[in-house]
Coordinates of C-alpha atoms in Angstrom, one line a residue:
X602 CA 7.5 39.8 14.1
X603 CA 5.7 40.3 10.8
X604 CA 4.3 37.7 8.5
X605 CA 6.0 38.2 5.4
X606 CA 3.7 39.4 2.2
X607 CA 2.9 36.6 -0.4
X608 CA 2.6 37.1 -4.1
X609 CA -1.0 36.7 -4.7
X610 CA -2.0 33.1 -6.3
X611 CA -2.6 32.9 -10.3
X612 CA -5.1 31.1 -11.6
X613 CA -4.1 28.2 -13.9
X614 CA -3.4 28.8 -17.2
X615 CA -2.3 33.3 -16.3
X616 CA 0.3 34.7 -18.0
X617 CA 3.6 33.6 -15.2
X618 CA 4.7 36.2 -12.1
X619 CA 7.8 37.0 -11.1
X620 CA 8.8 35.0 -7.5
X621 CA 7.7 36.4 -4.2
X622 CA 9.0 40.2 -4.4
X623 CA 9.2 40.7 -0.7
X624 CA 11.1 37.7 0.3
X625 CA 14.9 37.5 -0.5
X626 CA 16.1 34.2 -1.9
X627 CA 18.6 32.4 1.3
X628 CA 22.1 33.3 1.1
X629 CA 23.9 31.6 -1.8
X630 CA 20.6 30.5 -3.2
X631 CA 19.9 31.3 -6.9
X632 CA 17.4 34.0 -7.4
X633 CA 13.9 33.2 -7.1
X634 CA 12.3 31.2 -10.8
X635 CA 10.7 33.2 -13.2
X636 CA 7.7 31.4 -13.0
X637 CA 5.3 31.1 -10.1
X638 CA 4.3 27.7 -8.4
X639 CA 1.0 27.4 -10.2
X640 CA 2.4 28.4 -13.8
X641 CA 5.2 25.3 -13.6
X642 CA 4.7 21.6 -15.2
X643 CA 3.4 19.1 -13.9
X644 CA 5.8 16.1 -13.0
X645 CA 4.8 13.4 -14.7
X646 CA 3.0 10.8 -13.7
X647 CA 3.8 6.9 -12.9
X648 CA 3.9 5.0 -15.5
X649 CA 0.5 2.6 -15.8
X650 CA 0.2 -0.6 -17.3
X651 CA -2.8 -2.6 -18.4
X652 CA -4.1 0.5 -20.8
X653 CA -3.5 2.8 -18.6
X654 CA -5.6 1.5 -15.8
X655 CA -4.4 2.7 -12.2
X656 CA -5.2 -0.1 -10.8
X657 CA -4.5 -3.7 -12.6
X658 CA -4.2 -7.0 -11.5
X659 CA -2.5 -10.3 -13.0
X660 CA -3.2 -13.2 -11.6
X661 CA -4.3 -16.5 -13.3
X662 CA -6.8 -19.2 -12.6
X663 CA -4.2 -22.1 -12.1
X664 CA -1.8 -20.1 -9.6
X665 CA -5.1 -19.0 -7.8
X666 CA -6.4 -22.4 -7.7
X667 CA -3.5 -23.9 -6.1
X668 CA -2.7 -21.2 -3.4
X669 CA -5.9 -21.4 -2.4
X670 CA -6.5 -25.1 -2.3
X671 CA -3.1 -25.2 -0.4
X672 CA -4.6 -22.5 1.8
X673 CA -7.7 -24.6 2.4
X674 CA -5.8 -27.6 3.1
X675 CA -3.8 -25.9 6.3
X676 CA -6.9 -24.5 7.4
X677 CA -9.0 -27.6 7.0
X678 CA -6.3 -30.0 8.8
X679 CA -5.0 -27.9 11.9
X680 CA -9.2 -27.1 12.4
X681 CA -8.5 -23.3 12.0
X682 CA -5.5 -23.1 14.7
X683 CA -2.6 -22.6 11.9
X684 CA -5.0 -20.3 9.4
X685 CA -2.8 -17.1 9.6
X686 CA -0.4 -19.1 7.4
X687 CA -3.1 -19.8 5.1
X688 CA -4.1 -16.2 4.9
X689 CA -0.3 -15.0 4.4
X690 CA 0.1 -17.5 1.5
X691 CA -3.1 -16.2 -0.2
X692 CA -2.3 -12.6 0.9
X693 CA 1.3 -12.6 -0.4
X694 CA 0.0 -14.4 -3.8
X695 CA -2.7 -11.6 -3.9
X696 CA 0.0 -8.7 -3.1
X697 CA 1.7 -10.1 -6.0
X698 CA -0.1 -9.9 -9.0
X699 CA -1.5 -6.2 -8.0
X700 CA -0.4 -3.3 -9.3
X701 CA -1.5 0.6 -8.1
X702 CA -0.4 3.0 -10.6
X703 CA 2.1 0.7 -12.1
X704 CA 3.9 0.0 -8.8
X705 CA 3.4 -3.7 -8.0
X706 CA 2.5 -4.7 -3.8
X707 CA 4.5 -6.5 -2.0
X708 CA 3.3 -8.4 1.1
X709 CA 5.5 -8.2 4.3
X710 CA 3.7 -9.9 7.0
X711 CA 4.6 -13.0 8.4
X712 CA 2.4 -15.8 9.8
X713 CA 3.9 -15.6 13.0
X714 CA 3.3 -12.3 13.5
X715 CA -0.2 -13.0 13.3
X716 CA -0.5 -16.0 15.5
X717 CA -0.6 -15.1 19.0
X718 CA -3.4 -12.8 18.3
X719 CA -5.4 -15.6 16.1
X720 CA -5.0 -17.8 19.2
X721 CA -7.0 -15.1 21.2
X722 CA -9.0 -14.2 18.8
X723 CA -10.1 -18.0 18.1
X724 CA -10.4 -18.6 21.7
X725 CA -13.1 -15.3 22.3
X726 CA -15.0 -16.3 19.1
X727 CA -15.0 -20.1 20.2
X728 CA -16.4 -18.8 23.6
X729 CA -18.9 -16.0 22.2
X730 CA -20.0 -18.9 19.9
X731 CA -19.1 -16.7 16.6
X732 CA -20.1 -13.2 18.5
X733 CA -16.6 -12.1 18.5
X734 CA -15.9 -12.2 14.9
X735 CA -17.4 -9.0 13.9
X736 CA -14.6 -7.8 15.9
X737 CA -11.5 -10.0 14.0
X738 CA -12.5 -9.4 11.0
X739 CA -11.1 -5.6 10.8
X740 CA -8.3 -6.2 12.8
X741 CA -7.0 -9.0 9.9
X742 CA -8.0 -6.2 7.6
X743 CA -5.7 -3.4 9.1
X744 CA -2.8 -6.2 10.0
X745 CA -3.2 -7.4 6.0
X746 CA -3.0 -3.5 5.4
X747 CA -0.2 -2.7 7.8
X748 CA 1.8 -5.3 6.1
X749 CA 1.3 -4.6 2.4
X750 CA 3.5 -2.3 0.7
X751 CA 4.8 -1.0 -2.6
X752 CA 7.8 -3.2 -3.9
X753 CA 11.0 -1.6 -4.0
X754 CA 12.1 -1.2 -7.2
X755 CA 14.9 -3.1 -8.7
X756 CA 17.5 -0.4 -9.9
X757 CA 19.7 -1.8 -13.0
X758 CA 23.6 -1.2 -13.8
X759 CA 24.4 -1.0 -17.0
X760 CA 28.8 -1.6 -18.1
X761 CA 30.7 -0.1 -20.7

């Protein structure tokens, strides 16, 4: 079997080529556009907000303050044991107020998702007298990561 030939790639901005000339558009396809790949718009982009910033945050100082003294407080009174629902309140309140190309984050994760491995994990660095941490660290990383995601938009109906 034979590779089929390929119109030869134009460089941005070349007058436009006709489609591929040795390749038949499918049956009951329209014929091949005018124009090749590289000679077609662009789609255009997301929209951005903050001046046109691709990435933007909006969180304020009182909001901050009181996620994360409630945050502290968990932390603080359960001696560490209940800190994955600390770090999904501050991660959810962070998720929140970000934006990535005008798309805001949405965080997903749930405290007790977290906990059975924070009670291992608290356990080893308890026992390895802090050792072990280097090792939690990026694991809460990619879990935080694994768990954050772009909020689905929120289509509107308009009647009449």
């Amino acid at each position: 079997m034979t590779e089929p030939t390929r119109a030869p790639l134009q460089p941005w901005g070349a007058p436009p080529t006709a489609g591929p000339p040795s390749i038949p558009p499918p049956h009951g396809a329209p014929p091949w556009p005018q124009y090749g790949l590289l000679a077609q718009p662009l789609p255009a982009a997301a929209p951005m907000i903050r001046d046109g910033r691709q990435f933007a945050f909006d969180g304020g100082a009182a909001t901050y303050f009181g996620t994360g003294l409630l945050a502290l407080l968990i932390t603080v009174v359960t001696l560490g044991i209940c800190y994955p629902f600390a770090l999904v309140l501050r991660q959810r309140w962070r998720a929140k107020h970000s934006y990535i190309d005008g798309h805001r984050l949405q965080f997903t994760g749930s405290a007790w998702g977290l906990f059975g491995n924070w009670l291992i994990w608290f356990a080893l660095c308890v026992i390895t007298l802090g050792v072990y941490s280097f090792w939690v660290g990026p694991r809460i990383a990619r879990w935080l990561w694994e768990n954050t995601e772009f909020e689905a938009p929120v289509h509107t109906v308009r009647h009449g």
